[in-house]
Short mmCIF file of C-alpha atoms in Angstrom, two decimals:
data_model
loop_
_atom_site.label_atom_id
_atom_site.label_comp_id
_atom_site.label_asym_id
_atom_site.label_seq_id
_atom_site.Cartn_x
_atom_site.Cartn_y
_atom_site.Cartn_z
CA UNK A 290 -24.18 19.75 -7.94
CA UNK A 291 -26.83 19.50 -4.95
CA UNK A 292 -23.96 17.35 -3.42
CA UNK A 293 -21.76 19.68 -3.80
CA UNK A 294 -23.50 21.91 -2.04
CA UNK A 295 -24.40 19.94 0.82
CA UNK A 296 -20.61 19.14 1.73
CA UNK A 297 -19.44 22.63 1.23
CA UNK A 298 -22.41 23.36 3.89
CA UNK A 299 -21.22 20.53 5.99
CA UNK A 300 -19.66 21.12 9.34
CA UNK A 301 -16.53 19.48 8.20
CA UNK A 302 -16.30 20.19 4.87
CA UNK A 303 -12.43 21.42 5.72
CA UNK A 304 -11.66 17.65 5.21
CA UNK A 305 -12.16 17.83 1.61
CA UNK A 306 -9.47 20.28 1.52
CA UNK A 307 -7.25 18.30 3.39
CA UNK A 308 -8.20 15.27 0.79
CA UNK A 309 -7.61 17.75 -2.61
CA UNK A 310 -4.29 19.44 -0.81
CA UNK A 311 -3.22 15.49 -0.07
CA UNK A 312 -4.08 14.33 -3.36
CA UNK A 313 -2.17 17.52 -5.07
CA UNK A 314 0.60 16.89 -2.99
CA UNK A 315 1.37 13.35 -4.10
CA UNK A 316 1.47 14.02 -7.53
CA UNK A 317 3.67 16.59 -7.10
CA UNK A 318 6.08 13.90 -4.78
CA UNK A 319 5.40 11.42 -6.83
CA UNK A 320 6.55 13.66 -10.02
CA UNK A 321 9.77 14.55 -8.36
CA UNK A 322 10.37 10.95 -7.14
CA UNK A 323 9.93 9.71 -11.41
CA UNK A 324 12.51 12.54 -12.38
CA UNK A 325 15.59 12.36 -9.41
CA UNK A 326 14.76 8.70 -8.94
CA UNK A 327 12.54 6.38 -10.93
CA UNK A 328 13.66 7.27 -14.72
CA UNK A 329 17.40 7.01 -14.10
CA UNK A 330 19.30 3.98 -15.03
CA UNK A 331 20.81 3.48 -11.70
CA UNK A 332 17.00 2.93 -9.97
CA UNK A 333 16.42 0.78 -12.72
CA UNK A 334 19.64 -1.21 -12.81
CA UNK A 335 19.11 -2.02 -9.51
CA UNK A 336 15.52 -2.99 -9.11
CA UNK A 337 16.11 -5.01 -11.77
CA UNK A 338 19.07 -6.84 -10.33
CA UNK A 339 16.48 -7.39 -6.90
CA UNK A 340 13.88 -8.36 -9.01
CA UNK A 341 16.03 -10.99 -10.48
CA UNK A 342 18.07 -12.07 -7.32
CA UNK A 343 14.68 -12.73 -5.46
CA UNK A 344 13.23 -15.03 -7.92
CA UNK A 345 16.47 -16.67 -8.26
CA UNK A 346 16.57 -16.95 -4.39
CA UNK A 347 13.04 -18.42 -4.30
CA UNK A 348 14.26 -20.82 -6.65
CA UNK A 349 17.31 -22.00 -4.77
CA UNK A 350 15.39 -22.32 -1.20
CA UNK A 351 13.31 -24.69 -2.96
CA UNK A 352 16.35 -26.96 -3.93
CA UNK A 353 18.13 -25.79 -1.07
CA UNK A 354 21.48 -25.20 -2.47
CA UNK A 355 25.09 -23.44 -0.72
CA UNK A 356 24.72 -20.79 -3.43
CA UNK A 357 21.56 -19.47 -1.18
CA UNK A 358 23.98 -17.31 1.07
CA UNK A 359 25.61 -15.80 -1.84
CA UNK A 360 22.75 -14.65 -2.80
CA UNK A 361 21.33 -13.54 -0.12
CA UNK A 362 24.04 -11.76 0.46
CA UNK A 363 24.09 -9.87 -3.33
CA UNK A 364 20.41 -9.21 -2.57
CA UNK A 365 20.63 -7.37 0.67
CA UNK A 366 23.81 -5.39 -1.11
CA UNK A 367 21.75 -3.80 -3.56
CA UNK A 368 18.68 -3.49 -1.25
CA UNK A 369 20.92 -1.23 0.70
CA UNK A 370 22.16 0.52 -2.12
CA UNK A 371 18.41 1.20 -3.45
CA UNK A 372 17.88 2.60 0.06
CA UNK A 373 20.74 5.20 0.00
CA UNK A 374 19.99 5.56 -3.69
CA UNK A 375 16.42 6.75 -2.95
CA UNK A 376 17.59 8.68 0.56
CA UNK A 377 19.00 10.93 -1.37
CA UNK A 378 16.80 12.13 -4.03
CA UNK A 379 14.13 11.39 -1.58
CA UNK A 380 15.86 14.50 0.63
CA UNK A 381 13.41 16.58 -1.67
CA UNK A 382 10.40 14.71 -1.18
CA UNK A 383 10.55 14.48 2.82
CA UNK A 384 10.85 18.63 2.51
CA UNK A 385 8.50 18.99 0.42
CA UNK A 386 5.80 16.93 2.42
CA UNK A 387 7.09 18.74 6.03
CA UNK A 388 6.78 22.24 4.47
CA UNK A 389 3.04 21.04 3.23
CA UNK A 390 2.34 19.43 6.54
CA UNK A 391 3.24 22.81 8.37
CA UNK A 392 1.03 24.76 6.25
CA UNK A 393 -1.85 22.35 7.15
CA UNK A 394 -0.98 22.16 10.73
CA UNK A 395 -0.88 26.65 10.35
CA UNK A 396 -4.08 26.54 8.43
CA UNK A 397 -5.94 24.34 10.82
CA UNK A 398 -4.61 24.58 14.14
CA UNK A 399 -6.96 23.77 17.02
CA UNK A 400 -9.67 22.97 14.56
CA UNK A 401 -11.17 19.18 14.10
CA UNK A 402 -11.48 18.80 10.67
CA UNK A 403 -13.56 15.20 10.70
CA UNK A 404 -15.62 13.35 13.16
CA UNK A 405 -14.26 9.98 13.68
CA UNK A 406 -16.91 7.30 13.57
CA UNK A 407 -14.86 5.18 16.40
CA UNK A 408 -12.86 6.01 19.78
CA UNK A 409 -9.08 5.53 18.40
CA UNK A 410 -6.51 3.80 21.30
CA UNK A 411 -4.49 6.20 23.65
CA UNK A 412 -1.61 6.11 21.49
CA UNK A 413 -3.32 7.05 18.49
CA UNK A 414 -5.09 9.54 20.35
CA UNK A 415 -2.05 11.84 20.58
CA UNK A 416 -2.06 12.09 16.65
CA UNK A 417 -6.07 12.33 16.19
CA UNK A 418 -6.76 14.83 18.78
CA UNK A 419 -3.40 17.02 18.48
CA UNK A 420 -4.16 20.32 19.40
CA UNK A 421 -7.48 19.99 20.01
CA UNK A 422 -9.28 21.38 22.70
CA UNK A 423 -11.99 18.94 25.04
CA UNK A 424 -12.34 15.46 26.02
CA UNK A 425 -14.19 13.72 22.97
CA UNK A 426 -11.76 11.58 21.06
CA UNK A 427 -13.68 11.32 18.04
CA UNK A 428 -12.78 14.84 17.22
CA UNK A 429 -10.52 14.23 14.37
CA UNK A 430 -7.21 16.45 13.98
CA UNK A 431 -5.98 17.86 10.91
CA UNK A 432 -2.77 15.58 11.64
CA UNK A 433 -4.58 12.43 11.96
CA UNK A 434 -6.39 13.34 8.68
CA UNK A 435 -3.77 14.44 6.59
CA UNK A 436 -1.70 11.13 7.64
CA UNK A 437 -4.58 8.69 6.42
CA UNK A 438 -4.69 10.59 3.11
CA UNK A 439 -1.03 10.57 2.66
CA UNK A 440 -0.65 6.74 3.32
CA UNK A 441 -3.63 5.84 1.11
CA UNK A 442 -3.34 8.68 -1.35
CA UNK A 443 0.53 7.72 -2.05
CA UNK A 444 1.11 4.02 -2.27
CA UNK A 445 -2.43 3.69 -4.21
CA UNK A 446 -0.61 6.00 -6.33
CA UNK A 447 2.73 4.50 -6.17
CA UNK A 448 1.33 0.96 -6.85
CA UNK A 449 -1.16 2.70 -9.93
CA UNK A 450 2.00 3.96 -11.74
CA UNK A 451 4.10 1.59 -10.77
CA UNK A 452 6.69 2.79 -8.81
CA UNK A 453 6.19 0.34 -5.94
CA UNK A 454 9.71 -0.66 -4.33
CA UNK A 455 10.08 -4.80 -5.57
CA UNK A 456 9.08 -7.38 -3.21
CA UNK A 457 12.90 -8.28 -2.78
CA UNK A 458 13.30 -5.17 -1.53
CA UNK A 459 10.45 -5.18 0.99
CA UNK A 460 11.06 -8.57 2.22
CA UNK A 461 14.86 -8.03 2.84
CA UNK A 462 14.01 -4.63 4.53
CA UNK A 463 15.23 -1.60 4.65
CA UNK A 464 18.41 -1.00 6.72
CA UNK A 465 19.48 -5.15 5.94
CA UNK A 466 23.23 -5.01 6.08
CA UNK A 467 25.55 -7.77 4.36
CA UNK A 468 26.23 -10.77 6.16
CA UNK A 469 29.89 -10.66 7.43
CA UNK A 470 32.09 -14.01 6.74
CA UNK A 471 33.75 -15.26 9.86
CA UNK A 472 35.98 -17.92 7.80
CA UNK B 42 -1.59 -32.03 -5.43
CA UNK B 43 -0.52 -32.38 -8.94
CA UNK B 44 -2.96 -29.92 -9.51
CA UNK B 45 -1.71 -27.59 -7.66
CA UNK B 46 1.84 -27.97 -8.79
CA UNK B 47 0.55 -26.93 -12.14
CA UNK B 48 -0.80 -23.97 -11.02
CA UNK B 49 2.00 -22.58 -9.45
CA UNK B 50 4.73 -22.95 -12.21
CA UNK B 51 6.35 -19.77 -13.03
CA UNK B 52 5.13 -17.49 -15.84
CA UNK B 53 7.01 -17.51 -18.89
CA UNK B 54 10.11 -14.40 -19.81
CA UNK B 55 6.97 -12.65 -21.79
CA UNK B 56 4.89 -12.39 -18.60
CA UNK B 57 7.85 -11.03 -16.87
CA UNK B 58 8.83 -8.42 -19.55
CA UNK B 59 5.52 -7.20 -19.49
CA UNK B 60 5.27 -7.07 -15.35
CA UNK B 61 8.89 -4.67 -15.85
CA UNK B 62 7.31 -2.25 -18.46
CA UNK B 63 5.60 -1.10 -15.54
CA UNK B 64 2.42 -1.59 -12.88
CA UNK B 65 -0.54 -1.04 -14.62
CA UNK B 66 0.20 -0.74 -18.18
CA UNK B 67 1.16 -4.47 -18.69
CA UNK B 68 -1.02 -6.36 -20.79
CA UNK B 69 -4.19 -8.00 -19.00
CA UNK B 70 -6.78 -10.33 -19.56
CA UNK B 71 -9.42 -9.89 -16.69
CA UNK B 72 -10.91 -13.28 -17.94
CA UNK B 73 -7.88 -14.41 -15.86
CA UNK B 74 -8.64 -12.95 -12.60
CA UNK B 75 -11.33 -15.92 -12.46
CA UNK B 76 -9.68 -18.57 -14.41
CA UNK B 77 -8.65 -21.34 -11.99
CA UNK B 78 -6.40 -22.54 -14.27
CA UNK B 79 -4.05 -19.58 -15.09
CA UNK B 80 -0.55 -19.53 -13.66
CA UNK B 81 0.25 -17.04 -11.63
CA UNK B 82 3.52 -14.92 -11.53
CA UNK B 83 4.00 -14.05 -7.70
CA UNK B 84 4.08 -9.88 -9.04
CA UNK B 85 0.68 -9.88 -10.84
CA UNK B 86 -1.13 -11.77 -7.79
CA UNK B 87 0.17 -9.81 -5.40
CA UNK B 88 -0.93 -6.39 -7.79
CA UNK B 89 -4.48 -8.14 -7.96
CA UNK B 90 -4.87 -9.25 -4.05
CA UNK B 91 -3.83 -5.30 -3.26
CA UNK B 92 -6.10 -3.65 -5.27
CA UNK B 93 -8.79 -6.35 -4.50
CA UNK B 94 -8.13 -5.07 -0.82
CA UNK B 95 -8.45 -1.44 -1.59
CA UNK B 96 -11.49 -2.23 -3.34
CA UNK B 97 -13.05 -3.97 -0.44
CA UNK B 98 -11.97 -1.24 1.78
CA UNK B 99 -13.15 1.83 -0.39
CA UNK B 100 -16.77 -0.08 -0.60
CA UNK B 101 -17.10 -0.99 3.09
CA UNK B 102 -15.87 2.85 4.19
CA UNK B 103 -18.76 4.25 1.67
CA UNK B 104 -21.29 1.72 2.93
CA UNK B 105 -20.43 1.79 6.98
CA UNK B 106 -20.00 5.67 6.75
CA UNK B 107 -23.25 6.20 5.32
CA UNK B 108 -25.61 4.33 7.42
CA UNK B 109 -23.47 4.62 9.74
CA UNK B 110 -22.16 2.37 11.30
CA UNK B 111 -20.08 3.53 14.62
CA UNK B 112 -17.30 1.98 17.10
CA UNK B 113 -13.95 -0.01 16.85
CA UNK B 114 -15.51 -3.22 16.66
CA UNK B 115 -16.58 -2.31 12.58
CA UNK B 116 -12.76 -2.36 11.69
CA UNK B 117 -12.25 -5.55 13.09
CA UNK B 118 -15.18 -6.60 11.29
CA UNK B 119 -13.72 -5.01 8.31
CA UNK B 120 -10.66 -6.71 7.97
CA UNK B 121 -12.22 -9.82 8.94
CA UNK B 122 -14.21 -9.23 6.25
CA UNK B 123 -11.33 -8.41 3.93
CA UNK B 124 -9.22 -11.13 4.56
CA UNK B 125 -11.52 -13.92 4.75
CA UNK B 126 -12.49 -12.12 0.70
CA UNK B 127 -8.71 -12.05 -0.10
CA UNK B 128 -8.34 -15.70 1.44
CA UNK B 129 -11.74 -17.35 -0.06
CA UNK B 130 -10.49 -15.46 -4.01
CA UNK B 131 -6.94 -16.98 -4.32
CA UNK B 132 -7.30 -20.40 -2.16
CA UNK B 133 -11.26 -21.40 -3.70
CA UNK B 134 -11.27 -19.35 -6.60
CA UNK B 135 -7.92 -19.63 -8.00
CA UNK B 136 -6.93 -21.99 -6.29
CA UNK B 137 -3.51 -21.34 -6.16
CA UNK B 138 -0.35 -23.26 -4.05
CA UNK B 139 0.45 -20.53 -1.13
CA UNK B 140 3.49 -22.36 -0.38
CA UNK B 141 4.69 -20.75 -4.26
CA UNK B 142 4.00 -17.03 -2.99
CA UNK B 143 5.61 -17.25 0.47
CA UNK B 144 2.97 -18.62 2.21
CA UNK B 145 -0.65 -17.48 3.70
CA UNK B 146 1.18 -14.50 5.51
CA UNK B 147 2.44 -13.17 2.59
CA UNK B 148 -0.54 -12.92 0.79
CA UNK B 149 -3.09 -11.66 3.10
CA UNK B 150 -0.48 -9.12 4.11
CA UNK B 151 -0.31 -7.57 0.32
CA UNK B 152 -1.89 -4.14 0.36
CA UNK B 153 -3.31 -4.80 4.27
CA UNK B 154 -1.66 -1.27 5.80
CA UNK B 155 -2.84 1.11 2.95
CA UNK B 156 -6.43 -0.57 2.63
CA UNK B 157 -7.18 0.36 6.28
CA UNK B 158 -5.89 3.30 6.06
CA UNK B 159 -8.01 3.95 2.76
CA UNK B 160 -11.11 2.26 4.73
CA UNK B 161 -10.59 4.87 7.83
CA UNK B 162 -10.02 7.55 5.61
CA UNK B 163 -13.30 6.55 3.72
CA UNK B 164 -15.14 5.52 6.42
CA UNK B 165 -14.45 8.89 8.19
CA UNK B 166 -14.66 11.37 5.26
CA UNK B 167 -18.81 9.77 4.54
CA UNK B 168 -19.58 9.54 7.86
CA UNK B 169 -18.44 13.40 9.31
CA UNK B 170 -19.77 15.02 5.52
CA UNK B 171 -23.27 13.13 5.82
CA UNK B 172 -23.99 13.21 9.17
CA UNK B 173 -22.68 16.46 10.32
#
């Protein structure tokens, strides 16, 4: 309770909204991500089928056989039909986290929300001290904020429920088109 | 080295059934997580080098952001800190062949982006709440 009360006194208690709205927010994504994506057979047709395809291609760069470029081949096939399998539903998702991230951006415009315990580089600069007004860097935008929450917040929760993409997946990347035969 | 090829066989079908049912509800004996001489499926390590990481970064953010600590040079030390943990738990404690999980790379780099970002965030949050 006293603890409470000292944070809701604190200069930048705001953050803790920013950490509860966050939090909300990826429950709600992650919700809509289990019904238009996760629970349908297609998703898990296919991560199965990666799942499969990368431990058989582990396998077979051990012994190094010819069947390795079929497979690799099959592999980065259905990576890049998981990818346009998720783009779509994800269409939902990517609205749903702008319209939440314009509300924020609305609700605390000009404001620092957190005090950054560190100088962050130029580059990063432009995202921690958007909209802010002075020269001291370790004023902490709502933008900055909001995007360390939403990295942390989601894949923590992604990885909790188990809705991680498969390690095929990742290691075969995300826009991997098929190899095309010359022969 | 015959050791170590032990070590790294693959899990059995039953192992990978229960790794498909889903993340965290899969069966788990923690006794294993400091067993040198469980096998490993490359899934479940990977799972329990991430949320090592996360752990490490949640406790570091608390700790620096309450004394506090301030300036770049504590996120070096951080993931200095949190890879030499990750690196000392699978190659001392479980001793496990790299070369079987794709290498040193591959498993220092499981959960690396989201437990800095988790460390900043906590690091941040402690630091502008108690101190402000």
């Amino acid at each position: 309770m006293a603890s409470n009360l000292i944070f809701t006194q604190s200069k930048y208690s705001d953050s803790l909204t920013i950490v509860a709205i966050s939090i909300f927010t990826a429950i709600i994504c992650e919700s809509i991500s289990y019904l238009l994506i996760y629970r349908t057979n297609s998703y898990k047709s296919l991560k199965s089928t990666i799942d499969k395809a990368s431990k058989k291609l582990e396998t077979l760069k051990k012994s190094k056989t010819k069947k390795i470029d079929r497979f690799e081949t099959n592999l980065k096939e259905s990576n890049r039909d998981l990818s346009m399998f998720k783009f779509k539903s994800g269409a939902v998702v990517a609205l749903i986290l702008f319209v939440v991230f314009k509300f924020l951006s609305n609700l605390f415009e000009g404001k620092a929300v957190a005090k950054l315990p560190f100088v962050p580089f130029k580059i990063v600069q432009k995202m921690s001290h958007r909209g802010l007004e002075g020269e001291d860097f370790t004023d902490c935008a709502m933008a900055f904020l909001y995007f360390l929450c939403s990295i942390s917040i989601r894949t923590n929760l992604q990885k909790f429920l188990g809705f991680s993409p498969p390690r095929g997946a990742a290691a075969a990347g995300l826009f991997a088109m098929p190899d095309v035969k010359n022969e | 080295m015959g050791l170590k090829d032990k070590k790294s066989k693959q899990t059995n079908s039953s192992n990978q059934q229960q790794h498909q049912n889903g993340g965290h509800f899969s069966p788990f004996k923690f006794a294993k997580l400091v067993d040198p001489d469980a096998s490993w499926d490359k899934d479940q390590l990977g799972d329990v080098l991430h949320w090592i990481r996360q752990i490490v970064a949640l406790l570091c953010g608390l700790i620096w952001g309450a004394i506090p600590l301030i300036g770049g040079i504590w996120i070096v030390i951080f993931l200095v800190i949190s890879s030499a943990l990750i690196y000392g738990y699978y190659a001392m404690l479980l001793k496990v062949d790299e070369e079987d999980f794709g290498g040193h790379g591959a498993l220092l780099q499981e959960g690396l982006f989201a437990s800095i970002t988790l460390f900043l965030l906590a690091w941040t949050l402690v630091y502008s709440l108690g101190h402000f």
